[in-house]
Amino acid sequence: MTVTELLGHPIAIGLVAVLIASAAMGLFSSNKHFPVEGRTVLITGGSSGMGKALATKLAQQGANVCIVARTQSKLDQAIEHIKSHAKSPTQRFLAISADCTSPDENMRILAQTTSWNNSQAPDIVWANAGSSSPGLFLDTPLETHRSQMDTNYWASFYLAHATLKLWLAPQQKKEVIKPRHFIITSSSVAFVGVAGYTPYAPAKAALKSLADSLRMELNLYNGSINSSKPSPAAATNIHLVCPGTILSPGYEAENRTKHPVTKILESGDPKQSEDEVADASLRGLQRGDYVITTQWLGHAMRVSALGGSPRNGWGIVDVLFGWVTAVAWLFIAPDMESKVWNWGKEHGCA
Ligand SMILES: NC(=O)c1ccc[n+]([C@@H]2O[C@H](COP(=O)([O-])OP(=O)(O)OC[C@H]3O[C@@H](n4cnc5c(N)ncnc54)[C@H](OP(=O)(O)O)[C@@H]3O)[C@@H](O)[C@H]2O)c1
Ligand SMILES: *[C@@H]1O[C@H](CO)[C@@H](O)[C@H](O)[C@H]1NC(C)=O
Ligand SMILES: *[C@@H]1O[C@H](CO)[C@@H](O)[C@H](O)[C@H]1NC(C)=O
Ligand SMILES: *[C@@H]1O[C@H](CO)[C@@H](O)[C@H](O)[C@H]1NC(C)=O
Ligand SMILES: CC(=O)N[C@H]1CO[C@H](CO)[C@@H](O)[C@@H]1O
């Protein structure tokens, strides 16, 4: 039995509830939570995979878009593709080559985007760059463990720091600016530990912890907005997007070094195209969700690991669905453990 099959039975009821609730929310939601038309979006990792799909969809919806990645040739190709999907000829597009693992480079990216945007900070910033080098804990060189943390945790952390420093500075001039959004791409491995992901999963889990703490801290700045005290120009939101498997160039690359036991553990997981993940992420933002998962297994993993994280929507669906997954986990966890045990029994540890 695969994880998918096991999870399928006990959570069927919860799943139906979630589908009904999502449909109901979809019926009533206009896009008041995430309007992008005429606004400026900065997205790292925008030259490939999910980031490129997102940038393209944001262009279709009328946003000005700036993408960031290291490789110039990929940036050139991507920006042409993104441009060709613009809604109107007045939209503007920019590509910046930078290594997001450097704090100074994150400050430069933001300064460059702001000056390009007529000295106004971009309203939506998406820390999406990341890459996975899966492998067993002991087989993976220490440098790789460390560089995975740089790419997947520190790159997003530095961008959050540079962006919030800019956004949350007290402003003299009080203009009405729509709420700003800082978005981080994490992963569903932030919710459940999986053998073979020790280089990558801790960085993605750390991003969830960062977002949880930051989200609460932002209440201080949001609370100051309509007070007579110094305050930033606009309310600030934070979101954590946690996709599962995306059939992207990044996935093809990680598949080449992934341990066979990790492949067995993942074999039943749903796989999504870059476009499906981008659409699901944008729908979550439009609903005003905080932690956003992109398919049913991700939804189940999210509610099984809520801890103190804010619940989405009215909260009650997350709580009920969470109870169902708590029971399902009695079966799923031993199943996953035994798959790893059996691999060792069959192949030894060499
Ligand atoms: N693929 C999956 O199955 C999966 C699942 C869950 C979560 N995610 C996460 O989703 C995000 C997107 O993944 P993806 O697979 O769609 O993308 P991808 O095809 O692997 O593309 C990664 C993008 O990030 C850029 N990038 C990587 N390292 C960078 C650095 N140090 N500085 C600046 N840019 C950098 C790459 O360009 P350059 O190489 O030119 O810099 C590229 O534009 C990542 O955060 C990933 O961890 C992926
Ligand atoms: C501040 O007050 C204005 C006008 O009453 C309101 O529209 C806006 O939502 C308030 N902003 C915040 C962050 O409370
Ligand atoms: C910040 O304030 C806005 C407006 O009141 C609110 O919609 C938003 O949820 C707040 N963000 C956070 C992270 O609390
Ligand atoms: C991943 O690797 C396996 C072999 O281990 C192969 O069968 C599969 O097609 C690969 N998938 C992708 C998307 O590259
Ligand atoms: C010149 C330019 O692109 N200005 C944009 C800068 O960003 C703000 C907020 O996103 C937009 O309203 C401006 O149109």
PDB file of C-alpha atoms in Angstrom, residues 104-313:
ATOM      1  CA  ASP A 104      24.419  42.306  -0.114  1.00  0.00           C
ATOM      2  CA  GLU A 105      22.969  40.953  -3.343  1.00  0.00           C
ATOM      3  CA  ASN A 106      19.487  40.886  -1.802  1.00  0.00           C
ATOM      4  CA  MET A 107      19.863  44.557  -0.849  1.00  0.00           C
ATOM      5  CA  ARG A 108      21.053  45.356  -4.389  1.00  0.00           C
ATOM      6  CA  ILE A 109      18.100  43.484  -5.957  1.00  0.00           C
ATOM      7  CA  LEU A 110      15.664  45.514  -3.907  1.00  0.00           C
ATOM      8  CA  ALA A 111      17.426  48.847  -4.534  1.00  0.00           C
ATOM      9  CA  GLN A 112      17.560  48.162  -8.273  1.00  0.00           C
ATOM     10  CA  THR A 113      13.881  47.168  -8.454  1.00  0.00           C
ATOM     11  CA  THR A 114      12.873  50.234  -6.450  1.00  0.00           C
ATOM     12  CA  SER A 115      14.806  52.681  -8.656  1.00  0.00           C
ATOM     13  CA  TRP A 116      13.428  50.957 -11.797  1.00  0.00           C
ATOM     14  CA  ASN A 117       9.971  51.430 -10.288  1.00  0.00           C
ATOM     15  CA  ASN A 118      10.244  55.212 -10.015  1.00  0.00           C
ATOM     16  CA  SER A 119      11.697  55.058  -6.460  1.00  0.00           C
ATOM     17  CA  GLN A 120       8.684  53.152  -5.123  1.00  0.00           C
ATOM     18  CA  ALA A 121       9.312  49.806  -3.416  1.00  0.00           C
ATOM     19  CA  PRO A 122       7.738  46.768  -5.107  1.00  0.00           C
ATOM     20  CA  ASP A 123       4.474  45.846  -3.314  1.00  0.00           C
ATOM     21  CA  ILE A 124       4.770  42.102  -3.674  1.00  0.00           C
ATOM     22  CA  VAL A 125       8.037  40.247  -3.084  1.00  0.00           C
ATOM     23  CA  TRP A 126       8.267  36.493  -3.516  1.00  0.00           C
ATOM     24  CA  ALA A 127      11.290  34.569  -2.172  1.00  0.00           C
ATOM     25  CA  ASN A 128      10.954  31.547  -4.442  1.00  0.00           C
ATOM     26  CA  ALA A 129      14.544  30.645  -5.435  1.00  0.00           C
ATOM     27  CA  GLY A 130      15.611  27.309  -4.027  1.00  0.00           C
ATOM     28  CA  SER A 131      16.987  23.940  -5.021  1.00  0.00           C
ATOM     29  CA  SER A 132      17.090  20.470  -3.552  1.00  0.00           C
ATOM     30  CA  SER A 133      20.088  18.110  -3.340  1.00  0.00           C
ATOM     31  CA  PRO A 134      18.570  15.015  -1.785  1.00  0.00           C
ATOM     32  CA  GLY A 135      20.705  12.208  -0.380  1.00  0.00           C
ATOM     33  CA  LEU A 136      21.288  10.197   2.783  1.00  0.00           C
ATOM     34  CA  PHE A 137      22.567  12.199   5.760  1.00  0.00           C
ATOM     35  CA  LEU A 138      25.951  10.417   5.899  1.00  0.00           C
ATOM     36  CA  ASP A 139      26.428  10.194   2.110  1.00  0.00           C
ATOM     37  CA  THR A 140      26.004  13.945   1.649  1.00  0.00           C
ATOM     38  CA  PRO A 141      29.167  16.074   2.016  1.00  0.00           C
ATOM     39  CA  LEU A 142      29.011  18.628   4.834  1.00  0.00           C
ATOM     40  CA  GLU A 143      29.519  21.442   2.296  1.00  0.00           C
ATOM     41  CA  THR A 144      26.335  20.346   0.534  1.00  0.00           C
ATOM     42  CA  HIS A 145      24.350  20.325   3.795  1.00  0.00           C
ATOM     43  CA  ARG A 146      25.580  23.838   4.457  1.00  0.00           C
ATOM     44  CA  SER A 147      24.998  25.181   0.940  1.00  0.00           C
ATOM     45  CA  GLN A 148      21.465  23.726   0.963  1.00  0.00           C
ATOM     46  CA  MET A 149      20.783  25.846   4.025  1.00  0.00           C
ATOM     47  CA  ASP A 150      22.237  28.888   2.231  1.00  0.00           C
ATOM     48  CA  THR A 151      20.096  28.405  -0.873  1.00  0.00           C
ATOM     49  CA  ASN A 152      16.892  27.320   0.795  1.00  0.00           C
ATOM     50  CA  TYR A 153      16.883  29.204   4.104  1.00  0.00           C
ATOM     51  CA  TRP A 154      19.313  32.145   4.114  1.00  0.00           C
ATOM     52  CA  ALA A 155      18.434  33.333   0.583  1.00  0.00           C
ATOM     53  CA  SER A 156      14.774  33.806   1.627  1.00  0.00           C
ATOM     54  CA  PHE A 157      15.726  35.146   5.052  1.00  0.00           C
ATOM     55  CA  TYR A 158      17.982  37.868   3.556  1.00  0.00           C
ATOM     56  CA  LEU A 159      15.292  38.918   1.076  1.00  0.00           C
ATOM     57  CA  ALA A 160      12.707  39.094   3.885  1.00  0.00           C
ATOM     58  CA  HIS A 161      15.078  41.191   5.972  1.00  0.00           C
ATOM     59  CA  ALA A 162      15.926  43.645   3.158  1.00  0.00           C
ATOM     60  CA  THR A 163      12.271  43.934   2.065  1.00  0.00           C
ATOM     61  CA  LEU A 164      10.742  44.418   5.501  1.00  0.00           C
ATOM     62  CA  LYS A 165      13.425  46.970   6.368  1.00  0.00           C
ATOM     63  CA  LEU A 166      12.258  48.981   3.378  1.00  0.00           C
ATOM     64  CA  TRP A 167       8.511  48.435   3.854  1.00  0.00           C
ATOM     65  CA  LEU A 168       8.322  48.937   7.592  1.00  0.00           C
ATOM     66  CA  ALA A 169      10.328  52.166   7.832  1.00  0.00           C
ATOM     67  CA  PRO A 170       8.119  54.945   9.266  1.00  0.00           C
ATOM     68  CA  GLN A 171       6.725  57.152   6.479  1.00  0.00           C
ATOM     69  CA  GLN A 172       6.018  60.886   6.678  1.00  0.00           C
ATOM     70  CA  LYS A 173       3.663  61.000   3.725  1.00  0.00           C
ATOM     71  CA  LYS A 174       0.520  58.931   4.352  1.00  0.00           C
ATOM     72  CA  GLU A 175      -0.682  57.699   0.993  1.00  0.00           C
ATOM     73  CA  VAL A 176      -3.225  54.955   0.685  1.00  0.00           C
ATOM     74  CA  ILE A 177      -1.322  51.886  -0.426  1.00  0.00           C
ATOM     75  CA  LYS A 178      -2.966  48.475  -0.739  1.00  0.00           C
ATOM     76  CA  PRO A 179      -1.587  45.840   1.655  1.00  0.00           C
ATOM     77  CA  ARG A 180       1.839  44.527   0.727  1.00  0.00           C
ATOM     78  CA  HIS A 181       2.666  40.843   0.493  1.00  0.00           C
ATOM     79  CA  PHE A 182       5.873  38.976   1.274  1.00  0.00           C
ATOM     80  CA  ILE A 183       5.636  35.389   0.066  1.00  0.00           C
ATOM     81  CA  ILE A 184       8.034  32.506   0.716  1.00  0.00           C
ATOM     82  CA  THR A 185       8.138  29.250  -1.226  1.00  0.00           C
ATOM     83  CA  SER A 186       8.762  26.442   1.258  1.00  0.00           C
ATOM     84  CA  SER A 187       7.757  22.807   0.612  1.00  0.00           C
ATOM     85  CA  SER A 188       5.496  20.102   2.016  1.00  0.00           C
ATOM     86  CA  VAL A 189       8.669  18.495   3.463  1.00  0.00           C
ATOM     87  CA  ALA A 190       8.435  21.315   6.027  1.00  0.00           C
ATOM     88  CA  PHE A 191       5.532  19.316   7.598  1.00  0.00           C
ATOM     89  CA  VAL A 192       6.781  15.711   7.463  1.00  0.00           C
ATOM     90  CA  GLY A 193      10.353  14.414   7.689  1.00  0.00           C
ATOM     91  CA  VAL A 194      11.272  11.998   4.918  1.00  0.00           C
ATOM     92  CA  ALA A 195      14.380   9.762   4.688  1.00  0.00           C
ATOM     93  CA  GLY A 196      16.763  11.170   2.086  1.00  0.00           C
ATOM     94  CA  TYR A 197      15.827  14.840   2.563  1.00  0.00           C
ATOM     95  CA  THR A 198      18.105  15.804   5.479  1.00  0.00           C
ATOM     96  CA  PRO A 199      20.082  18.307   3.344  1.00  0.00           C
ATOM     97  CA  TYR A 200      16.884  20.124   2.222  1.00  0.00           C
ATOM     98  CA  ALA A 201      13.915  19.612   4.565  1.00  0.00           C
ATOM     99  CA  PRO A 202      15.372  21.376   7.650  1.00  0.00           C
ATOM    100  CA  ALA A 203      15.869  24.573   5.602  1.00  0.00           C
ATOM    101  CA  LYS A 204      12.261  24.488   4.379  1.00  0.00           C
ATOM    102  CA  ALA A 205      10.976  23.751   7.911  1.00  0.00           C
ATOM    103  CA  ALA A 206      13.040  26.679   9.228  1.00  0.00           C
ATOM    104  CA  LEU A 207      11.270  28.940   6.711  1.00  0.00           C
ATOM    105  CA  LYS A 208       7.925  27.926   8.237  1.00  0.00           C
ATOM    106  CA  SER A 209       9.189  28.820  11.697  1.00  0.00           C
ATOM    107  CA  LEU A 210      10.498  32.146  10.380  1.00  0.00           C
ATOM    108  CA  ALA A 211       7.154  32.929   8.712  1.00  0.00           C
ATOM    109  CA  ASP A 212       5.148  31.980  11.845  1.00  0.00           C
ATOM    110  CA  SER A 213       7.193  34.293  14.065  1.00  0.00           C
ATOM    111  CA  LEU A 214       7.313  37.116  11.523  1.00  0.00           C
ATOM    112  CA  ARG A 215       3.595  36.891  10.929  1.00  0.00           C
ATOM    113  CA  MET A 216       2.864  37.540  14.579  1.00  0.00           C
ATOM    114  CA  GLU A 217       5.471  40.304  14.765  1.00  0.00           C
ATOM    115  CA  LEU A 218       3.903  42.110  11.774  1.00  0.00           C
ATOM    116  CA  ASN A 219       0.806  42.787  13.896  1.00  0.00           C
ATOM    117  CA  LEU A 220       2.884  45.426  15.668  1.00  0.00           C
ATOM    118  CA  TYR A 221       3.434  47.343  12.414  1.00  0.00           C
ATOM    119  CA  ASN A 222      -0.088  46.693  11.084  1.00  0.00           C
ATOM    120  CA  GLY A 223      -1.493  47.887  14.384  1.00  0.00           C
ATOM    121  CA  SER A 224       0.448  51.151  14.112  1.00  0.00           C
ATOM    122  CA  ILE A 225      -0.984  52.100  10.719  1.00  0.00           C
ATOM    123  CA  ASN A 226      -4.009  54.095  11.839  1.00  0.00           C
ATOM    124  CA  SER A 227      -2.511  55.292  15.100  1.00  0.00           C
ATOM    125  CA  SER A 228      -1.005  58.771  15.497  1.00  0.00           C
ATOM    126  CA  LYS A 229       2.419  57.190  16.084  1.00  0.00           C
ATOM    127  CA  PRO A 230       5.105  56.579  13.406  1.00  0.00           C
ATOM    128  CA  SER A 231       4.004  53.831  11.039  1.00  0.00           C
ATOM    129  CA  PRO A 232       4.830  52.228   7.677  1.00  0.00           C
ATOM    130  CA  ALA A 233       3.072  53.183   4.438  1.00  0.00           C
ATOM    131  CA  ALA A 234       0.931  50.060   4.137  1.00  0.00           C
ATOM    132  CA  ALA A 235      -0.255  46.971   5.985  1.00  0.00           C
ATOM    133  CA  THR A 236       2.008  43.956   5.471  1.00  0.00           C
ATOM    134  CA  ASN A 237       1.051  40.351   4.905  1.00  0.00           C
ATOM    135  CA  ILE A 238       3.169  37.218   4.868  1.00  0.00           C
ATOM    136  CA  HIS A 239       2.409  33.879   3.203  1.00  0.00           C
ATOM    137  CA  LEU A 240       4.164  30.510   3.034  1.00  0.00           C
ATOM    138  CA  VAL A 241       3.559  28.436  -0.111  1.00  0.00           C
ATOM    139  CA  CYS A 242       4.282  24.710   0.332  1.00  0.00           C
ATOM    140  CA  PRO A 243       4.097  22.720  -2.905  1.00  0.00           C
ATOM    141  CA  GLY A 244       4.613  18.965  -3.156  1.00  0.00           C
ATOM    142  CA  THR A 245       6.232  17.437  -6.258  1.00  0.00           C
ATOM    143  CA  ILE A 246       6.473  19.894  -9.166  1.00  0.00           C
ATOM    144  CA  LEU A 247       7.524  18.456 -12.532  1.00  0.00           C
ATOM    145  CA  SER A 248      10.071  21.264 -13.043  1.00  0.00           C
ATOM    146  CA  PRO A 249      13.716  21.331 -14.219  1.00  0.00           C
ATOM    147  CA  GLY A 250      14.610  21.441 -10.498  1.00  0.00           C
ATOM    148  CA  TYR A 251      12.743  18.183  -9.900  1.00  0.00           C
ATOM    149  CA  GLU A 252      14.481  16.462 -12.830  1.00  0.00           C
ATOM    150  CA  ALA A 253      17.845  17.507 -11.362  1.00  0.00           C
ATOM    151  CA  GLU A 254      17.079  16.296  -7.824  1.00  0.00           C
ATOM    152  CA  ASN A 255      15.686  13.029  -9.207  1.00  0.00           C
ATOM    153  CA  ARG A 256      19.180  12.184 -10.460  1.00  0.00           C
ATOM    154  CA  THR A 257      20.730  12.061  -6.960  1.00  0.00           C
ATOM    155  CA  LYS A 258      17.658  10.978  -4.954  1.00  0.00           C
ATOM    156  CA  HIS A 259      18.107   7.772  -2.932  1.00  0.00           C
ATOM    157  CA  PRO A 260      15.918   4.862  -4.125  1.00  0.00           C
ATOM    158  CA  VAL A 261      14.203   4.637  -0.721  1.00  0.00           C
ATOM    159  CA  THR A 262      13.120   8.283  -1.036  1.00  0.00           C
ATOM    160  CA  LYS A 263      11.664   7.471  -4.451  1.00  0.00           C
ATOM    161  CA  ILE A 264       9.724   4.554  -2.907  1.00  0.00           C
ATOM    162  CA  LEU A 265       8.370   6.790  -0.128  1.00  0.00           C
ATOM    163  CA  GLU A 266       7.242   9.366  -2.706  1.00  0.00           C
ATOM    164  CA  SER A 267       5.975   6.975  -5.339  1.00  0.00           C
ATOM    165  CA  GLY A 268       2.275   7.484  -4.624  1.00  0.00           C
ATOM    166  CA  ASP A 269       2.445  11.274  -4.219  1.00  0.00           C
ATOM    167  CA  PRO A 270       0.502  13.466  -6.620  1.00  0.00           C
ATOM    168  CA  LYS A 271       2.688  15.269  -9.175  1.00  0.00           C
ATOM    169  CA  GLN A 272       1.810  18.699 -10.494  1.00  0.00           C
ATOM    170  CA  SER A 273       2.892  20.764 -13.474  1.00  0.00           C
ATOM    171  CA  GLU A 274       4.494  24.178 -12.915  1.00  0.00           C
ATOM    172  CA  ASP A 275       1.259  25.812 -14.148  1.00  0.00           C
ATOM    173  CA  GLU A 276      -0.927  23.798 -11.746  1.00  0.00           C
ATOM    174  CA  VAL A 277       1.267  24.765  -8.797  1.00  0.00           C
ATOM    175  CA  ALA A 278       1.314  28.440  -9.851  1.00  0.00           C
ATOM    176  CA  ASP A 279      -2.502  28.474 -10.247  1.00  0.00           C
ATOM    177  CA  ALA A 280      -3.067  26.786  -6.875  1.00  0.00           C
ATOM    178  CA  SER A 281      -0.630  29.194  -5.158  1.00  0.00           C
ATOM    179  CA  LEU A 282      -2.348  32.244  -6.637  1.00  0.00           C
ATOM    180  CA  ARG A 283      -5.798  30.913  -5.663  1.00  0.00           C
ATOM    181  CA  GLY A 284      -4.554  30.523  -2.080  1.00  0.00           C
ATOM    182  CA  LEU A 285      -3.294  34.123  -2.054  1.00  0.00           C
ATOM    183  CA  GLN A 286      -6.590  35.338  -3.513  1.00  0.00           C
ATOM    184  CA  ARG A 287      -8.427  33.573  -0.665  1.00  0.00           C
ATOM    185  CA  GLY A 288      -6.115  35.357   1.790  1.00  0.00           C
ATOM    186  CA  ASP A 289      -4.624  32.096   3.125  1.00  0.00           C
ATOM    187  CA  TYR A 290      -1.432  32.115   5.191  1.00  0.00           C
ATOM    188  CA  VAL A 291       0.102  28.654   4.674  1.00  0.00           C
ATOM    189  CA  ILE A 292      -0.808  27.547   1.159  1.00  0.00           C
ATOM    190  CA  THR A 293      -0.598  23.952  -0.065  1.00  0.00           C
ATOM    191  CA  THR A 294      -1.283  23.083  -3.678  1.00  0.00           C
ATOM    192  CA  GLN A 295      -2.863  19.601  -3.749  1.00  0.00           C
ATOM    193  CA  TRP A 296      -4.782  17.249  -1.432  1.00  0.00           C
ATOM    194  CA  LEU A 297      -1.765  15.437   0.063  1.00  0.00           C
ATOM    195  CA  GLY A 298      -0.217  18.831   0.829  1.00  0.00           C
ATOM    196  CA  HIS A 299      -3.498  19.986   2.457  1.00  0.00           C
ATOM    197  CA  ALA A 300      -3.485  16.839   4.626  1.00  0.00           C
ATOM    198  CA  MET A 301       0.174  17.314   5.601  1.00  0.00           C
ATOM    199  CA  ARG A 302      -0.443  20.983   6.432  1.00  0.00           C
ATOM    200  CA  VAL A 303      -3.372  20.348   8.784  1.00  0.00           C
ATOM    201  CA  SER A 304      -1.514  17.447  10.434  1.00  0.00           C
ATOM    202  CA  ALA A 305       1.292  19.867  11.375  1.00  0.00           C
ATOM    203  CA  LEU A 306      -0.511  23.084  12.288  1.00  0.00           C
ATOM    204  CA  GLY A 307       0.916  23.447  15.793  1.00  0.00           C
ATOM    205  CA  GLY A 308       0.542  27.105  16.667  1.00  0.00           C
ATOM    206  CA  SER A 309       0.318  28.259  13.018  1.00  0.00           C
ATOM    207  CA  PRO A 310      -2.743  30.360  12.197  1.00  0.00           C
ATOM    208  CA  ARG A 311      -5.530  28.343  10.551  1.00  0.00           C
ATOM    209  CA  ASN A 312      -6.820  29.330   7.114  1.00  0.00           C
ATOM    210  CA  GLY A 313     -10.301  30.683   6.438  1.00  0.00           C
TER     211      GLY A 313
END
